[in-house]
GROMACS .gro file of C-alpha atoms in nm:
model
  347
    1MET     CA    1  -2.490  -1.525   1.527
    2SER     CA    2  -2.194  -1.330   1.406
    3ALA     CA    3  -2.174  -0.952   1.347
    4PRO     CA    4  -2.253  -0.836   0.984
    5ALA     CA    5  -1.933  -0.780   0.761
    6ARG     CA    6  -1.829  -0.419   0.778
    7VAL     CA    7  -1.736  -0.294   0.424
    8LEU     CA    8  -1.552  -0.003   0.308
    9VAL     CA    9  -1.653   0.103  -0.065
   10VAL     CA   10  -1.376   0.247  -0.283
   11ASP     CA   11  -1.451   0.397  -0.645
   12ASP     CA   12  -1.407   0.709  -0.788
   13SER     CA   13  -1.734   0.726  -0.936
   14PRO     CA   14  -2.030   0.842  -0.686
   15THR     CA   15  -2.281   0.640  -0.899
   16MET     CA   16  -2.086   0.313  -0.886
   17ARG     CA   17  -2.041   0.366  -0.493
   18GLY     CA   18  -2.370   0.405  -0.460
   19LEU     CA   19  -2.470   0.118  -0.666
   20ILE     CA   20  -2.219  -0.126  -0.485
   21SER     CA   21  -2.346   0.016  -0.156
   22ALA     CA   22  -2.696  -0.064  -0.230
   23VAL     CA   23  -2.620  -0.396  -0.344
   24LEU     CA   24  -2.439  -0.490  -0.034
   25SER     CA   25  -2.677  -0.304   0.216
   26SER     CA   26  -2.962  -0.527   0.105
   27ASP     CA   27  -2.810  -0.810   0.247
   28PRO     CA   28  -2.852  -0.788   0.646
   29ASP     CA   29  -2.522  -0.951   0.735
   30VAL     CA   30  -2.347  -0.682   0.529
   31ASN     CA   31  -2.294  -0.342   0.676
   32VAL     CA   32  -2.135  -0.080   0.462
   33ILE     CA   33  -1.962   0.186   0.704
   34GLY     CA   34  -1.816   0.415   0.465
   35GLN     CA   35  -1.712   0.532   0.117
   36ALA     CA   36  -1.415   0.661  -0.041
   37GLY     CA   37  -1.351   0.850  -0.397
   38ASP     CA   38  -0.988   0.751  -0.435
   39ALA     CA   39  -0.685   0.620  -0.244
   40LEU     CA   40  -0.628   0.917  -0.024
   41GLU     CA   41  -0.982   0.929   0.108
   42ALA     CA   42  -0.954   0.536   0.140
   43ARG     CA   43  -0.635   0.553   0.342
   44GLU     CA   44  -0.800   0.768   0.615
   45ALA     CA   45  -1.111   0.570   0.604
   46ILE     CA   46  -0.934   0.258   0.686
   47LYS     CA   47  -0.737   0.414   0.964
   48LYS     CA   48  -1.054   0.567   1.119
   49LEU     CA   49  -1.334   0.299   1.038
   50ASN     CA   50  -1.104  -0.065   1.036
   51PRO     CA   51  -1.326  -0.208   0.808
   52ASP     CA   52  -1.328  -0.584   0.783
   53VAL     CA   53  -1.321  -0.575   0.406
   54VAL     CA   54  -1.262  -0.314   0.124
   55THR     CA   55  -1.405  -0.320  -0.214
   56LEU     CA   56  -1.131  -0.151  -0.443
   57ASP     CA   57  -1.172   0.008  -0.791
   58ILE     CA   58  -0.905  -0.072  -1.020
   59GLU     CA   59  -0.884   0.248  -1.197
   60MET     CA   60  -0.889   0.563  -0.992
   61PRO     CA   61  -0.734   0.917  -0.997
   62ASN     CA   62  -0.405   0.998  -0.797
   63MET     CA   63  -0.320   0.631  -0.712
   64ASN     CA   64  -0.472   0.346  -0.908
   65GLY     CA   65  -0.607   0.044  -0.732
   66LEU     CA   66  -0.321  -0.174  -0.786
   67GLU     CA   67  -0.077   0.053  -0.648
   68PHE     CA   68  -0.287   0.112  -0.368
   69LEU     CA   69  -0.350  -0.250  -0.308
   70GLU     CA   70   0.022  -0.313  -0.302
   71LYS     CA   71   0.042  -0.046  -0.006
   72ILE     CA   72  -0.278  -0.207   0.192
   73MET     CA   73  -0.062  -0.561   0.149
   74ARG     CA   74   0.247  -0.421   0.269
   75LEU     CA   75   0.145  -0.177   0.560
   76ARG     CA   76  -0.215  -0.327   0.666
   77PRO     CA   77  -0.285  -0.677   0.522
   78MET     CA   78  -0.665  -0.706   0.508
   79PRO     CA   79  -0.951  -0.876   0.271
   80VAL     CA   80  -0.991  -0.671  -0.049
   81ILE     CA   81  -1.217  -0.739  -0.341
   82MET     CA   82  -1.137  -0.580  -0.655
   83VAL     CA   83  -1.391  -0.415  -0.887
   84SER     CA   84  -1.310  -0.414  -1.258
   85THR     CA   85  -1.425  -0.319  -1.589
   86MET     CA   86  -1.499  -0.602  -1.787
   87THR     CA   87  -1.201  -0.526  -2.053
   88HIS     CA   88  -0.878  -0.680  -2.165
   89ARG     CA   89  -0.720  -0.397  -1.951
   90GLY     CA   90  -0.920  -0.434  -1.660
   91ALA     CA   91  -0.855  -0.809  -1.666
   92GLU     CA   92  -0.494  -0.786  -1.688
   93ALA     CA   93  -0.497  -0.554  -1.390
   94THR     CA   94  -0.717  -0.752  -1.180
   95LEU     CA   95  -0.514  -1.075  -1.238
   96ALA     CA   96  -0.231  -0.874  -1.122
   97ALA     CA   97  -0.407  -0.797  -0.805
   98LEU     CA   98  -0.512  -1.146  -0.729
   99GLU     CA   99  -0.142  -1.238  -0.747
  100ILE     CA  100  -0.063  -0.947  -0.519
  101GLY     CA  101  -0.305  -1.076  -0.258
  102ALA     CA  102  -0.669  -0.950  -0.327
  103PHE     CA  103  -0.931  -1.194  -0.196
  104ASP     CA  104  -1.141  -1.198  -0.515
  105CYS     CA  105  -1.268  -0.986  -0.790
  106VAL     CA  106  -1.604  -0.880  -0.957
  107GLY     CA  107  -1.660  -0.711  -1.289
  108LYS     CA  108  -1.844  -0.384  -1.316
  109PRO     CA  109  -2.207  -0.447  -1.464
  110ALA     CA  110  -2.302  -0.355  -1.821
  111PRO     CA  111  -2.588  -0.115  -1.859
  112GLY     CA  112  -2.944  -0.278  -1.792
  113GLU     CA  113  -2.770  -0.597  -1.611
  114PRO     CA  114  -3.056  -0.745  -1.419
  115ARG     CA  115  -2.856  -0.878  -1.132
  116PRO     CA  116  -2.544  -0.616  -1.104
  117PHE     CA  117  -2.272  -0.765  -0.861
  118GLY     CA  118  -2.503  -1.076  -0.822
  119ASP     CA  119  -2.250  -1.253  -0.580
  120LEU     CA  120  -2.063  -0.967  -0.438
  121ALA     CA  121  -2.219  -0.983  -0.090
  122GLU     CA  122  -2.154  -1.370  -0.050
  123LYS     CA  123  -1.768  -1.283  -0.121
  124VAL     CA  124  -1.753  -1.001   0.093
  125LYS     CA  125  -1.912  -1.227   0.372
  126ALA     CA  126  -1.652  -1.496   0.277
  127ALA     CA  127  -1.369  -1.252   0.292
  128ALA     CA  128  -1.494  -1.120   0.644
  129ARG     CA  129  -1.478  -1.467   0.790
  130THR     CA  130  -1.149  -1.582   0.628
  131GLN     CA  131  -0.876  -1.647   0.876
  132ARG     CA  132  -0.618  -1.616   0.579
  133GLN     CA  133  -0.285  -1.402   0.666
  134PHE     CA  134  -0.274  -1.144   0.391
  135VAL     CA  135   0.083  -1.096   0.295
  136GLN     CA  136   0.248  -0.979  -0.016
  137PRO     CA  137   0.401  -1.267  -0.223
  138PRO     CA  138   0.743  -1.219  -0.408
  139ALA     CA  139   0.753  -0.942  -0.665
  140VAL     CA  140   0.923  -1.168  -0.928
  141PRO     CA  141   0.722  -1.466  -1.033
  142VAL     CA  142   0.891  -1.816  -0.933
  143PRO     CA  143   1.024  -1.986  -1.260
  144PRO     CA  144   0.878  -2.325  -1.381
  145VAL     CA  145   1.036  -2.602  -1.206
  146SER     CA  146   1.216  -2.840  -1.423
  147VAL     CA  147   1.121  -3.202  -1.366
  148ALA     CA  148   1.421  -3.424  -1.490
  149HIS     CA  149   1.304  -3.755  -1.656
  150PHE     CA  150   0.920  -3.717  -1.614
  151ARG     CA  151   0.768  -3.980  -1.829
  152VAL     CA  152   0.391  -3.906  -1.867
  153GLY     CA  153   0.130  -4.178  -1.874
  154ARG     CA  154  -0.228  -4.188  -2.010
  155LYS     CA  155  -0.403  -4.009  -1.737
  156ILE     CA  156  -0.606  -3.676  -1.770
  157VAL     CA  157  -0.596  -3.431  -1.493
  158ALA     CA  158  -0.896  -3.227  -1.406
  159ILE     CA  159  -0.874  -2.904  -1.162
  160GLY     CA  160  -1.155  -2.708  -1.038
  161SER     CA  161  -1.128  -2.386  -0.822
  162SER     CA  162  -1.277  -2.068  -0.724
  163THR     CA  163  -1.204  -1.776  -0.483
  164GLY     CA  164  -0.806  -1.776  -0.441
  165GLY     CA  165  -0.759  -1.995  -0.731
  166VAL     CA  166  -0.557  -1.747  -0.953
  167GLU     CA  167  -0.265  -1.803  -0.703
  168ALA     CA  168  -0.349  -2.166  -0.646
  169LEU     CA  169  -0.337  -2.264  -0.971
  170ILE     CA  170  -0.007  -2.074  -1.047
  171ALA     CA  171   0.130  -2.283  -0.748
  172VAL     CA  172   0.017  -2.589  -0.886
  173LEU     CA  173   0.109  -2.548  -1.241
  174GLN     CA  174   0.456  -2.416  -1.198
  175LYS     CA  175   0.550  -2.751  -1.064
  176PHE     CA  176   0.433  -2.954  -1.418
  177PRO     CA  177   0.710  -2.998  -1.664
  178ALA     CA  178   0.662  -2.903  -2.049
  179ASN     CA  179   0.553  -3.286  -2.103
  180CYS     CA  180   0.279  -3.239  -1.846
  181PRO     CA  181  -0.022  -3.483  -1.862
  182PRO     CA  182  -0.318  -3.346  -2.062
  183THR     CA  183  -0.500  -3.069  -1.819
  184VAL     CA  184  -0.850  -2.906  -1.799
  185ILE     CA  185  -0.932  -2.655  -1.565
  186THR     CA  186  -1.269  -2.486  -1.448
  187GLN     CA  187  -1.204  -2.164  -1.257
  188HIS     CA  188  -1.452  -1.937  -1.161
  189MET     CA  189  -1.392  -1.626  -1.324
  190PRO     CA  190  -1.570  -1.323  -1.532
  191PRO     CA  191  -1.622  -1.404  -1.884
  192THR     CA  192  -1.369  -1.150  -2.032
  193PHE     CA  193  -1.093  -1.258  -1.781
  194THR     CA  194  -1.031  -1.630  -1.865
  195LYS     CA  195  -0.832  -1.555  -2.197
  196SER     CA  196  -0.595  -1.320  -2.017
  197PHE     CA  197  -0.550  -1.575  -1.737
  198ALA     CA  198  -0.475  -1.844  -1.968
  199ASP     CA  199  -0.212  -1.614  -2.149
  200ARG     CA  200  -0.072  -1.516  -1.797
  201LEU     CA  201  -0.033  -1.897  -1.700
  202ASN     CA  202   0.142  -1.959  -2.026
  203ARG     CA  203   0.397  -1.711  -1.974
  204LEU     CA  204   0.458  -1.831  -1.596
  205CYS     CA  205   0.451  -2.206  -1.653
  206ALA     CA  206   0.641  -2.460  -1.901
  207PRO     CA  207   0.348  -2.650  -2.053
  208VAL     CA  208   0.141  -2.456  -2.307
  209VAL     CA  209  -0.172  -2.299  -2.142
  210GLU     CA  210  -0.443  -2.184  -2.353
  211GLU     CA  211  -0.812  -2.105  -2.313
  212ALA     CA  212  -1.034  -2.394  -2.428
  213THR     CA  213  -1.197  -2.417  -2.770
  214ASP     CA  214  -1.479  -2.645  -2.869
  215GLY     CA  215  -1.309  -2.957  -3.023
  216ALA     CA  216  -0.967  -2.895  -2.927
  217ARG     CA  217  -0.786  -3.232  -2.880
  218LEU     CA  218  -0.624  -3.298  -2.534
  219GLU     CA  219  -0.256  -3.319  -2.603
  220ILE     CA  220   0.038  -3.398  -2.371
  221GLY     CA  221   0.200  -3.085  -2.263
  222LYS     CA  222  -0.114  -2.856  -2.268
  223ILE     CA  223  -0.332  -2.715  -2.030
  224TYR     CA  224  -0.670  -2.624  -2.127
  225LEU     CA  225  -0.872  -2.355  -1.940
  226ALA     CA  226  -1.247  -2.294  -1.947
  227PRO     CA  227  -1.363  -1.992  -2.089
  228GLY     CA  228  -1.584  -1.778  -1.854
  229GLY     CA  229  -1.938  -1.687  -1.901
  230GLU     CA  230  -2.155  -1.851  -2.156
  231ARG     CA  231  -2.065  -2.230  -2.187
  232HIS     CA  232  -1.944  -2.519  -1.959
  233LEU     CA  233  -1.631  -2.710  -2.043
  234GLN     CA  234  -1.655  -3.101  -2.082
  235VAL     CA  235  -1.441  -3.357  -2.222
  236ALA     CA  236  -1.540  -3.600  -2.469
  237ASN     CA  237  -1.476  -3.864  -2.739
  238ALA     CA  238  -1.289  -4.156  -2.597
  239SER     CA  239  -1.107  -4.262  -2.900
  240ALA     CA  240  -0.950  -3.908  -2.924
  241PRO     CA  241  -1.028  -3.709  -2.603
  242SER     CA  242  -1.122  -3.325  -2.671
  243CYS     CA  243  -1.268  -3.041  -2.516
  244ARG     CA  244  -1.638  -2.977  -2.554
  245LEU     CA  245  -1.791  -2.623  -2.488
  246VAL     CA  246  -2.184  -2.690  -2.408
  247GLU     CA  247  -2.451  -2.432  -2.380
  248ARG     CA  248  -2.633  -2.535  -2.055
  249ASP     CA  249  -2.777  -2.343  -1.757
  250PRO     CA  250  -2.559  -2.263  -1.483
  251VAL     CA  251  -2.489  -2.545  -1.245
  252ASN     CA  252  -2.438  -2.445  -0.873
  253GLY     CA  253  -2.461  -2.101  -0.976
  254HIS     CA  254  -2.202  -2.130  -1.211
  255ARG     CA  255  -2.110  -2.148  -1.580
  256PRO     CA  256  -1.883  -2.306  -1.635
  257SER     CA  257  -1.934  -2.557  -1.353
  258VAL     CA  258  -1.669  -2.767  -1.192
  259ASP     CA  259  -1.933  -3.040  -1.143
  260VAL     CA  260  -2.008  -3.041  -1.531
  261LEU     CA  261  -1.622  -3.095  -1.596
  262PHE     CA  262  -1.560  -3.345  -1.337
  263ASP     CA  263  -1.885  -3.534  -1.440
  264SER     CA  264  -1.776  -3.558  -1.798
  265VAL     CA  265  -1.378  -3.659  -1.695
  266ALA     CA  266  -1.552  -3.961  -1.488
  267GLU     CA  267  -1.748  -4.078  -1.770
  268LEU     CA  268  -1.491  -4.048  -2.033
  269ALA     CA  269  -1.168  -4.137  -1.841
  270GLY     CA  270  -1.265  -4.334  -1.507
  271ARG     CA  271  -0.953  -4.475  -1.364
  272ASN     CA  272  -0.749  -4.297  -1.628
  273ALA     CA  273  -0.804  -3.943  -1.425
  274VAL     CA  274  -0.680  -3.744  -1.155
  275GLY     CA  275  -0.928  -3.495  -1.001
  276VAL     CA  276  -0.832  -3.201  -0.803
  277ILE     CA  277  -1.031  -2.946  -0.586
  278LEU     CA  278  -0.878  -2.616  -0.487
  279THR     CA  279  -0.979  -2.325  -0.282
  280GLY     CA  280  -1.319  -2.182  -0.356
  281MET     CA  281  -1.655  -2.085  -0.198
  282GLY     CA  282  -1.960  -2.321  -0.210
  283ARG     CA  283  -1.982  -2.666  -0.300
  284ASP     CA  284  -1.916  -2.670  -0.691
  285GLY     CA  285  -1.708  -2.960  -0.799
  286ALA     CA  286  -1.760  -3.183  -0.499
  287ALA     CA  287  -2.030  -3.409  -0.629
  288GLY     CA  288  -1.838  -3.427  -0.951
  289LEU     CA  289  -1.524  -3.515  -0.775
  290LEU     CA  290  -1.709  -3.794  -0.580
  291LYS     CA  291  -1.832  -3.957  -0.923
  292MET     CA  292  -1.449  -3.935  -1.048
  293ARG     CA  293  -1.361  -4.134  -0.725
  294HIS     CA  294  -1.642  -4.397  -0.761
  295ALA     CA  295  -1.520  -4.423  -1.140
  296GLY     CA  296  -1.174  -4.512  -1.022
  297ALA     CA  297  -1.006  -4.182  -1.056
  298ARG     CA  298  -0.723  -4.066  -0.800
  299THR     CA  299  -0.862  -3.742  -0.621
  300LEU     CA  300  -0.695  -3.473  -0.438
  301GLY     CA  301  -0.814  -3.185  -0.218
  302GLN     CA  302  -0.652  -2.855  -0.086
  303ASN     CA  303  -0.609  -2.862   0.289
  304GLU     CA  304  -0.787  -2.598   0.490
  305LYS     CA  305  -0.468  -2.422   0.618
  306THR     CA  306  -0.365  -2.315   0.280
  307CYS     CA  307  -0.706  -2.238   0.129
  308VAL     CA  308  -0.823  -1.869   0.082
  309VAL     CA  309  -1.162  -2.005   0.141
  310TYR     CA  310  -1.191  -2.382   0.272
  311GLY     CA  311  -1.544  -2.435   0.106
  312MET     CA  312  -1.537  -2.637  -0.205
  313PRO     CA  313  -1.241  -2.871  -0.073
  314ARG     CA  314  -1.422  -2.904   0.253
  315VAL     CA  315  -1.759  -3.017   0.091
  316ALA     CA  316  -1.569  -3.258  -0.127
  317TYR     CA  317  -1.389  -3.420   0.169
  318GLU     CA  318  -1.702  -3.423   0.397
  319LEU     CA  319  -1.858  -3.643   0.113
  320GLY     CA  320  -1.587  -3.871   0.079
  321ALA     CA  321  -1.472  -3.742  -0.260
  322VAL     CA  322  -1.105  -3.671  -0.165
  323GLU     CA  323  -0.865  -3.944  -0.143
  324GLN     CA  324  -0.576  -3.723  -0.011
  325GLN     CA  325  -0.582  -3.342   0.137
  326LEU     CA  326  -0.267  -3.167   0.087
  327PRO     CA  327  -0.110  -2.837   0.142
  328LEU     CA  328  -0.121  -2.630  -0.183
  329ASN     CA  329   0.272  -2.651  -0.227
  330ALA     CA  330   0.256  -3.040  -0.246
  331ILE     CA  331  -0.036  -3.091  -0.493
  332GLY     CA  332   0.173  -3.023  -0.797
  333GLU     CA  333   0.410  -3.306  -0.717
  334GLU     CA  334   0.150  -3.539  -0.614
  335ILE     CA  335  -0.028  -3.487  -0.919
  336LEU     CA  336   0.303  -3.587  -1.141
  337LYS     CA  337   0.345  -3.874  -0.919
  338MET     CA  338  -0.029  -3.995  -0.992
  339THR     CA  339   0.025  -3.958  -1.365
  340ALA     CA  340   0.373  -4.071  -1.451
  341ALA     CA  341   0.425  -4.361  -1.656
  342ARG     CA  342   0.492  -4.689  -1.487
  343LYS     CA  343   0.859  -4.836  -1.568
  344GLU     CA  344   0.696  -5.129  -1.747
  345GLY     CA  345   0.464  -4.933  -1.957
  346THR     CA  346   0.219  -4.658  -1.911
  347GLU     CA  347  -0.091  -4.591  -1.711
   0.00000   0.00000   0.00000
């Protein structure tokens, strides 16, 4: 049996530090070894305690969490889980943190929330287990790749991701040309974060990226990101494929769920689809990707070496749902190969 994950909790609020510590301490496989109220205290605690994982508040006095994270990733790379307010400002800062190299994020709970920080302990344990080398990415975003003479076919692309998905999706979608195939994405993310993430992707990528709305027609050159929290994203209407947002219970503990999206794509598009499963905890999307492959779709999975967490892609691969496993930097190009129009016509 492995040793418990050793965690340092950093937050300027004593109440929040106590709540986070209580939630984590309720899991026997997590050991809260210390607390800190600001970046200066946290720096000394990291030197003294050598934690496996740090939970870090975005907004703190003296030095905010984003600035402190940059220093951690430059001077002592380690798994960091960001704790953020569920606001637009909090979302923007958290997305920047995930691009810098934070392992994952959680939202601060609303008053009276029945299960505050519901999956934080699982994220901490996954962070402690990861073999990922935490390094700071380039400060300047890579510009979108220009894909000359790409002719899009008739396929729909469906992508599922979770922990590590912010960086992974940026890496994949920056390979897409402005006339990319219609693409639908479910990324596990707190409810108020997905609009900010869609806007961020839209700035970084050549195609139009938007948060999916109910009834939005799937169009060439557009990418649709499932909104977080309340509904699942599906595709519907074979004669005019479009987004459908449906109210259902969480699936695999998630809403939106990758399995729900992949199931709908398998039923609607069959062989005229490409399914992609990227880095993430758990097994959401594995069964749906298998359904897509059985329906004739092409399927790709991110390989273990380039995953932040090789959970969802591993389960999909073991089920036989993955046609090809590829490193992250090769997935975008492979999607384009699979969706390009044939010379004699279109697929």
